[in-house]
Amino acid sequence: MARQADRSAATIRRILDTARDLFAAQGYEAVSVDMISAAAGLTKGACYHHFASKKDLFERLIDEAQAVIAARLDAMAAGRAAGPPSPRSIAAGAVAYLRLANGLDVRRLLLVDGPSVMGWQRWREIDDRHFAGRVRRGVTYLLGPAANADEIEAATRVIMGAIMEAALASGATADPEPAIVRYGQTIESLLAGLAGSGSG
């Protein structure tokens, strides 16, 4: 039984890795399940046994990519000196996210095809699952103990929206780095404004 589970997991991994490479190189619309199965050395039926559709497979890859970025951000944060959140430290985390999301292996998947294939709402739900909690914790600290839940949620949504828009805009440029730096500075300014409002 364990061997069967191992074989199944290995097949799923091969499908995902193959699909990710094809989507990254050619884009979602240009890639078919036939192409994925052929490149993976599997039958089309094997792909459909594990994934209901090409879109289902794509969504799994989006979720995985965001989970990997979240884990990398956690590792980066663990390597920095501990201290309370600040506008600069939270903005630095946003910039790190933007750079990772613009990596050549995931940029097209996450920032070009992701929102259009999955729809804004579903794309945002996956993003929220991996990143909203950390933004909310930082915003809660910046606003201070006087802030109520509605204020914290509104500020979290505004900052999350700013980061998402920065991700999409930087992902649409030929050279994302200058845009990422500019957006990082703007996000820091927004966060500084929140910190100022929270101390008043």
PDB file of C-alpha atoms in Angstrom:
ATOM      1  CA  MET A   1       0.000   0.000   0.000  1.00  0.00           C
ATOM      2  CA  ALA A   2       2.810   2.374   0.873  1.00  0.00           C
ATOM      3  CA  ARG A   3       4.510   1.644  -2.438  1.00  0.00           C
ATOM      4  CA  GLN A   4       1.352   2.548  -4.335  1.00  0.00           C
ATOM      5  CA  ALA A   5       1.082   5.808  -2.401  1.00  0.00           C
ATOM      6  CA  ASP A   6       4.744   6.560  -3.151  1.00  0.00           C
ATOM      7  CA  ARG A   7       4.213   5.857  -6.859  1.00  0.00           C
ATOM      8  CA  SER A   8       1.132   8.055  -6.898  1.00  0.00           C
ATOM      9  CA  ALA A   9       2.981  10.891  -5.157  1.00  0.00           C
ATOM     10  CA  ALA A  10       5.880  10.569  -7.596  1.00  0.00           C
ATOM     11  CA  THR A  11       3.492  10.699 -10.565  1.00  0.00           C
ATOM     12  CA  ILE A  12       1.756  13.791  -9.203  1.00  0.00           C
ATOM     13  CA  ARG A  13       5.121  15.449  -8.655  1.00  0.00           C
ATOM     14  CA  ARG A  14       6.207  14.650 -12.214  1.00  0.00           C
ATOM     15  CA  ILE A  15       2.979  16.092 -13.625  1.00  0.00           C
ATOM     16  CA  LEU A  16       3.300  19.258 -11.536  1.00  0.00           C
ATOM     17  CA  ASP A  17       6.967  19.823 -12.354  1.00  0.00           C
ATOM     18  CA  THR A  18       6.402  19.244 -16.053  1.00  0.00           C
ATOM     19  CA  ALA A  19       3.331  21.481 -16.182  1.00  0.00           C
ATOM     20  CA  ARG A  20       5.104  24.248 -14.267  1.00  0.00           C
ATOM     21  CA  ASP A  21       7.995  24.264 -16.739  1.00  0.00           C
ATOM     22  CA  LEU A  22       5.659  24.285 -19.741  1.00  0.00           C
ATOM     23  CA  PHE A  23       3.390  27.001 -18.327  1.00  0.00           C
ATOM     24  CA  ALA A  24       6.412  29.131 -17.402  1.00  0.00           C
ATOM     25  CA  ALA A  25       7.889  28.810 -20.890  1.00  0.00           C
ATOM     26  CA  GLN A  26       4.776  28.953 -23.091  1.00  0.00           C
ATOM     27  CA  GLY A  27       1.894  30.297 -21.032  1.00  0.00           C
ATOM     28  CA  TYR A  28      -1.321  28.651 -19.900  1.00  0.00           C
ATOM     29  CA  GLU A  29      -3.289  28.949 -23.125  1.00  0.00           C
ATOM     30  CA  ALA A  30      -0.554  27.430 -25.292  1.00  0.00           C
ATOM     31  CA  VAL A  31      -0.182  24.305 -23.149  1.00  0.00           C
ATOM     32  CA  SER A  32      -2.563  21.355 -23.316  1.00  0.00           C
ATOM     33  CA  VAL A  33      -2.986  18.314 -21.095  1.00  0.00           C
ATOM     34  CA  ASP A  34      -1.753  16.260 -24.072  1.00  0.00           C
ATOM     35  CA  MET A  35       1.491  18.264 -24.079  1.00  0.00           C
ATOM     36  CA  ILE A  36       1.923  17.905 -20.319  1.00  0.00           C
ATOM     37  CA  SER A  37       1.341  14.161 -20.327  1.00  0.00           C
ATOM     38  CA  ALA A  38       3.649  13.605 -23.312  1.00  0.00           C
ATOM     39  CA  ALA A  39       6.446  15.690 -21.792  1.00  0.00           C
ATOM     40  CA  ALA A  40       6.025  13.858 -18.479  1.00  0.00           C
ATOM     41  CA  GLY A  41       6.132  10.464 -20.205  1.00  0.00           C
ATOM     42  CA  LEU A  42       2.627   9.622 -19.003  1.00  0.00           C
ATOM     43  CA  THR A  43      -0.739   8.925 -20.551  1.00  0.00           C
ATOM     44  CA  LYS A  44      -3.370  11.627 -20.713  1.00  0.00           C
ATOM     45  CA  GLY A  45      -5.505   9.406 -18.490  1.00  0.00           C
ATOM     46  CA  ALA A  46      -2.837   9.442 -15.799  1.00  0.00           C
ATOM     47  CA  CYS A  47      -3.010  13.243 -15.685  1.00  0.00           C
ATOM     48  CA  TYR A  48      -6.786  13.228 -15.439  1.00  0.00           C
ATOM     49  CA  HIS A  49      -6.639  10.539 -12.752  1.00  0.00           C
ATOM     50  CA  HIS A  50      -4.883  13.016 -10.460  1.00  0.00           C
ATOM     51  CA  PHE A  51      -6.231  16.349 -11.731  1.00  0.00           C
ATOM     52  CA  ALA A  52      -9.784  17.030 -12.869  1.00  0.00           C
ATOM     53  CA  SER A  53      -8.715  19.586 -15.463  1.00  0.00           C
ATOM     54  CA  LYS A  54      -5.851  21.726 -16.712  1.00  0.00           C
ATOM     55  CA  LYS A  55      -7.215  24.574 -14.590  1.00  0.00           C
ATOM     56  CA  ASP A  56      -7.227  22.353 -11.497  1.00  0.00           C
ATOM     57  CA  LEU A  57      -3.584  21.500 -12.152  1.00  0.00           C
ATOM     58  CA  PHE A  58      -2.756  25.166 -12.702  1.00  0.00           C
ATOM     59  CA  GLU A  59      -4.412  26.196  -9.442  1.00  0.00           C
ATOM     60  CA  ARG A  60      -2.379  23.609  -7.549  1.00  0.00           C
ATOM     61  CA  LEU A  61       0.786  25.096  -9.045  1.00  0.00           C
ATOM     62  CA  ILE A  62      -0.237  28.624  -8.037  1.00  0.00           C
ATOM     63  CA  ASP A  63      -0.837  27.455  -4.487  1.00  0.00           C
ATOM     64  CA  GLU A  64       2.507  25.637  -4.402  1.00  0.00           C
ATOM     65  CA  ALA A  65       4.379  28.644  -5.778  1.00  0.00           C
ATOM     66  CA  GLN A  66       2.879  30.929  -3.152  1.00  0.00           C
ATOM     67  CA  ALA A  67       3.663  28.396  -0.411  1.00  0.00           C
ATOM     68  CA  VAL A  68       7.309  28.248  -1.532  1.00  0.00           C
ATOM     69  CA  ILE A  69       7.562  32.047  -1.510  1.00  0.00           C
ATOM     70  CA  ALA A  70       5.980  32.181   1.955  1.00  0.00           C
ATOM     71  CA  ALA A  71       8.503  29.628   3.245  1.00  0.00           C
ATOM     72  CA  ARG A  72      11.392  31.616   1.759  1.00  0.00           C
ATOM     73  CA  LEU A  73      10.116  34.797   3.384  1.00  0.00           C
ATOM     74  CA  ASP A  74       9.901  32.987   6.717  1.00  0.00           C
ATOM     75  CA  ALA A  75      13.490  31.779   6.313  1.00  0.00           C
ATOM     76  CA  MET A  76      14.663  35.286   5.449  1.00  0.00           C
ATOM     77  CA  ALA A  77      12.846  36.737   8.463  1.00  0.00           C
ATOM     78  CA  ALA A  78      14.402  34.121  10.731  1.00  0.00           C
ATOM     79  CA  GLY A  79      17.838  35.240   9.594  1.00  0.00           C
ATOM     80  CA  ARG A  80      17.251  38.890  10.521  1.00  0.00           C
ATOM     81  CA  ALA A  81      17.655  40.422  13.942  1.00  0.00           C
ATOM     82  CA  ALA A  82      14.486  40.137  15.981  1.00  0.00           C
ATOM     83  CA  GLY A  83      12.551  43.284  16.712  1.00  0.00           C
ATOM     84  CA  PRO A  84       9.078  44.782  16.482  1.00  0.00           C
ATOM     85  CA  PRO A  85       7.555  45.350  13.044  1.00  0.00           C
ATOM     86  CA  SER A  86       8.233  48.748  11.490  1.00  0.00           C
ATOM     87  CA  PRO A  87       7.176  50.375   8.218  1.00  0.00           C
ATOM     88  CA  ARG A  88      10.657  49.658   6.854  1.00  0.00           C
ATOM     89  CA  SER A  89      10.756  45.997   7.917  1.00  0.00           C
ATOM     90  CA  ILE A  90       7.245  45.275   6.616  1.00  0.00           C
ATOM     91  CA  ALA A  91       8.015  47.060   3.330  1.00  0.00           C
ATOM     92  CA  ALA A  92      11.253  45.053   3.073  1.00  0.00           C
ATOM     93  CA  GLY A  93       9.168  41.893   3.332  1.00  0.00           C
ATOM     94  CA  ALA A  94       6.884  43.186   0.568  1.00  0.00           C
ATOM     95  CA  VAL A  95       9.903  43.920  -1.649  1.00  0.00           C
ATOM     96  CA  ALA A  96      11.264  40.427  -0.983  1.00  0.00           C
ATOM     97  CA  TYR A  97       7.888  39.002  -2.020  1.00  0.00           C
ATOM     98  CA  LEU A  98       7.875  41.070  -5.215  1.00  0.00           C
ATOM     99  CA  ARG A  99      11.364  39.859  -6.126  1.00  0.00           C
ATOM    100  CA  LEU A 100      10.484  36.215  -5.490  1.00  0.00           C
ATOM    101  CA  ALA A 101       7.198  36.494  -7.409  1.00  0.00           C
ATOM    102  CA  ASN A 102       9.134  37.955 -10.345  1.00  0.00           C
ATOM    103  CA  GLY A 103      11.524  34.990 -10.444  1.00  0.00           C
ATOM    104  CA  LEU A 104      11.859  33.578 -13.940  1.00  0.00           C
ATOM    105  CA  ASP A 105      10.455  30.212 -12.875  1.00  0.00           C
ATOM    106  CA  VAL A 106       7.168  31.612 -11.506  1.00  0.00           C
ATOM    107  CA  ARG A 107       6.652  35.121 -12.898  1.00  0.00           C
ATOM    108  CA  ARG A 108       4.438  34.170 -15.814  1.00  0.00           C
ATOM    109  CA  LEU A 109       2.568  31.609 -13.742  1.00  0.00           C
ATOM    110  CA  LEU A 110       1.816  33.923 -10.812  1.00  0.00           C
ATOM    111  CA  LEU A 111       1.647  37.415 -12.242  1.00  0.00           C
ATOM    112  CA  VAL A 112       0.605  37.041 -15.873  1.00  0.00           C
ATOM    113  CA  ASP A 113      -1.577  33.948 -16.232  1.00  0.00           C
ATOM    114  CA  GLY A 114      -2.643  33.486 -12.614  1.00  0.00           C
ATOM    115  CA  PRO A 115      -5.194  36.310 -12.277  1.00  0.00           C
ATOM    116  CA  SER A 116      -6.633  35.879 -15.780  1.00  0.00           C
ATOM    117  CA  VAL A 117      -6.945  32.080 -15.660  1.00  0.00           C
ATOM    118  CA  MET A 118      -8.259  31.775 -12.119  1.00  0.00           C
ATOM    119  CA  GLY A 119     -10.088  35.060 -11.818  1.00  0.00           C
ATOM    120  CA  TRP A 120      -9.178  37.861  -9.439  1.00  0.00           C
ATOM    121  CA  GLN A 121     -11.221  36.516  -6.507  1.00  0.00           C
ATOM    122  CA  ARG A 122      -9.735  33.006  -6.489  1.00  0.00           C
ATOM    123  CA  TRP A 123      -6.205  34.301  -7.129  1.00  0.00           C
ATOM    124  CA  ARG A 124      -6.620  36.668  -4.188  1.00  0.00           C
ATOM    125  CA  GLU A 125      -7.951  33.893  -1.922  1.00  0.00           C
ATOM    126  CA  ILE A 126      -4.794  31.851  -2.458  1.00  0.00           C
ATOM    127  CA  ASP A 127      -2.626  34.912  -1.900  1.00  0.00           C
ATOM    128  CA  ASP A 128      -4.533  35.674   1.310  1.00  0.00           C
ATOM    129  CA  ARG A 129      -4.062  32.152   2.628  1.00  0.00           C
ATOM    130  CA  HIS A 130      -0.300  32.488   2.476  1.00  0.00           C
ATOM    131  CA  PHE A 131       0.303  36.174   3.178  1.00  0.00           C
ATOM    132  CA  ALA A 132      -2.651  37.990   4.786  1.00  0.00           C
ATOM    133  CA  GLY A 133      -1.797  36.777   8.277  1.00  0.00           C
ATOM    134  CA  ARG A 134       1.693  38.240   8.248  1.00  0.00           C
ATOM    135  CA  VAL A 135       0.491  41.579   6.854  1.00  0.00           C
ATOM    136  CA  ARG A 136      -2.303  41.692   9.448  1.00  0.00           C
ATOM    137  CA  ARG A 137       0.170  41.081  12.292  1.00  0.00           C
ATOM    138  CA  GLY A 138       2.392  43.929  11.115  1.00  0.00           C
ATOM    139  CA  VAL A 139      -0.511  46.308  10.601  1.00  0.00           C
ATOM    140  CA  THR A 140      -1.930  45.440  14.025  1.00  0.00           C
ATOM    141  CA  TYR A 141       1.352  46.407  15.642  1.00  0.00           C
ATOM    142  CA  LEU A 142       1.640  49.645  13.666  1.00  0.00           C
ATOM    143  CA  LEU A 143      -1.901  50.762  14.483  1.00  0.00           C
ATOM    144  CA  GLY A 144      -1.433  50.075  18.170  1.00  0.00           C
ATOM    145  CA  PRO A 145      -3.735  48.780  20.884  1.00  0.00           C
ATOM    146  CA  ALA A 146      -6.406  51.434  20.323  1.00  0.00           C
ATOM    147  CA  ALA A 147      -7.240  50.080  16.845  1.00  0.00           C
ATOM    148  CA  ASN A 148     -10.370  47.987  16.561  1.00  0.00           C
ATOM    149  CA  ALA A 149     -10.879  44.905  14.381  1.00  0.00           C
ATOM    150  CA  ASP A 150     -12.567  46.833  11.547  1.00  0.00           C
ATOM    151  CA  GLU A 151      -9.705  49.336  11.365  1.00  0.00           C
ATOM    152  CA  ILE A 152      -7.137  46.548  11.346  1.00  0.00           C
ATOM    153  CA  GLU A 153      -8.978  44.652   8.611  1.00  0.00           C
ATOM    154  CA  ALA A 154      -9.384  47.765   6.443  1.00  0.00           C
ATOM    155  CA  ALA A 155      -5.695  48.632   6.767  1.00  0.00           C
ATOM    156  CA  THR A 156      -4.707  45.032   6.028  1.00  0.00           C
ATOM    157  CA  ARG A 157      -6.806  44.993   2.855  1.00  0.00           C
ATOM    158  CA  VAL A 158      -5.339  48.316   1.685  1.00  0.00           C
ATOM    159  CA  ILE A 159      -1.753  47.137   2.166  1.00  0.00           C
ATOM    160  CA  MET A 160      -2.475  43.730   0.636  1.00  0.00           C
ATOM    161  CA  GLY A 161      -4.082  45.469  -2.337  1.00  0.00           C
ATOM    162  CA  ALA A 162      -1.058  47.724  -2.758  1.00  0.00           C
ATOM    163  CA  ILE A 163       1.294  44.736  -2.735  1.00  0.00           C
ATOM    164  CA  MET A 164      -0.876  42.811  -5.216  1.00  0.00           C
ATOM    165  CA  GLU A 165      -1.036  45.763  -7.592  1.00  0.00           C
ATOM    166  CA  ALA A 166       2.729  46.220  -7.275  1.00  0.00           C
ATOM    167  CA  ALA A 167       3.197  42.542  -8.086  1.00  0.00           C
ATOM    168  CA  LEU A 168       1.023  42.722 -11.197  1.00  0.00           C
ATOM    169  CA  ALA A 169       2.592  45.976 -12.387  1.00  0.00           C
ATOM    170  CA  SER A 170       6.171  44.809 -11.844  1.00  0.00           C
ATOM    171  CA  GLY A 171       5.314  41.498 -13.504  1.00  0.00           C
ATOM    172  CA  ALA A 172       4.246  43.368 -16.634  1.00  0.00           C
ATOM    173  CA  THR A 173       7.580  45.157 -17.070  1.00  0.00           C
ATOM    174  CA  ALA A 174      10.591  43.962 -19.021  1.00  0.00           C
ATOM    175  CA  ASP A 175      12.888  44.836 -16.094  1.00  0.00           C
ATOM    176  CA  PRO A 176      10.969  44.505 -12.815  1.00  0.00           C
ATOM    177  CA  GLU A 177      13.706  45.551 -10.374  1.00  0.00           C
ATOM    178  CA  PRO A 178      13.424  49.372 -10.718  1.00  0.00           C
ATOM    179  CA  ALA A 179       9.635  49.093 -10.395  1.00  0.00           C
ATOM    180  CA  ILE A 180       9.983  46.859  -7.333  1.00  0.00           C
ATOM    181  CA  VAL A 181      12.230  49.433  -5.636  1.00  0.00           C
ATOM    182  CA  ARG A 182       9.765  52.253  -6.367  1.00  0.00           C
ATOM    183  CA  TYR A 183       6.793  50.242  -5.132  1.00  0.00           C
ATOM    184  CA  GLY A 184       8.693  49.249  -2.018  1.00  0.00           C
ATOM    185  CA  GLN A 185       9.297  52.920  -1.184  1.00  0.00           C
ATOM    186  CA  THR A 186       5.631  53.734  -1.734  1.00  0.00           C
ATOM    187  CA  ILE A 187       4.482  50.824   0.417  1.00  0.00           C
ATOM    188  CA  GLU A 188       6.830  51.978   3.178  1.00  0.00           C
ATOM    189  CA  SER A 189       5.291  55.462   2.988  1.00  0.00           C
ATOM    190  CA  LEU A 190       1.799  53.988   3.289  1.00  0.00           C
ATOM    191  CA  LEU A 191       2.856  51.952   6.286  1.00  0.00           C
ATOM    192  CA  ALA A 192       4.505  54.990   7.903  1.00  0.00           C
ATOM    193  CA  GLY A 193       1.202  56.812   7.526  1.00  0.00           C
ATOM    194  CA  LEU A 194      -0.578  53.964   9.297  1.00  0.00           C
ATOM    195  CA  ALA A 195       1.992  54.009  12.075  1.00  0.00           C
ATOM    196  CA  GLY A 196       1.501  57.752  12.464  1.00  0.00           C
ATOM    197  CA  SER A 197      -2.272  57.393  12.618  1.00  0.00           C
ATOM    198  CA  GLY A 198      -1.934  54.659  15.205  1.00  0.00           C
ATOM    199  CA  SER A 199       0.184  56.775  17.508  1.00  0.00           C
ATOM    200  CA  GLY A 200      -2.104  59.775  17.425  1.00  0.00           C
TER     201      GLY A 200
END
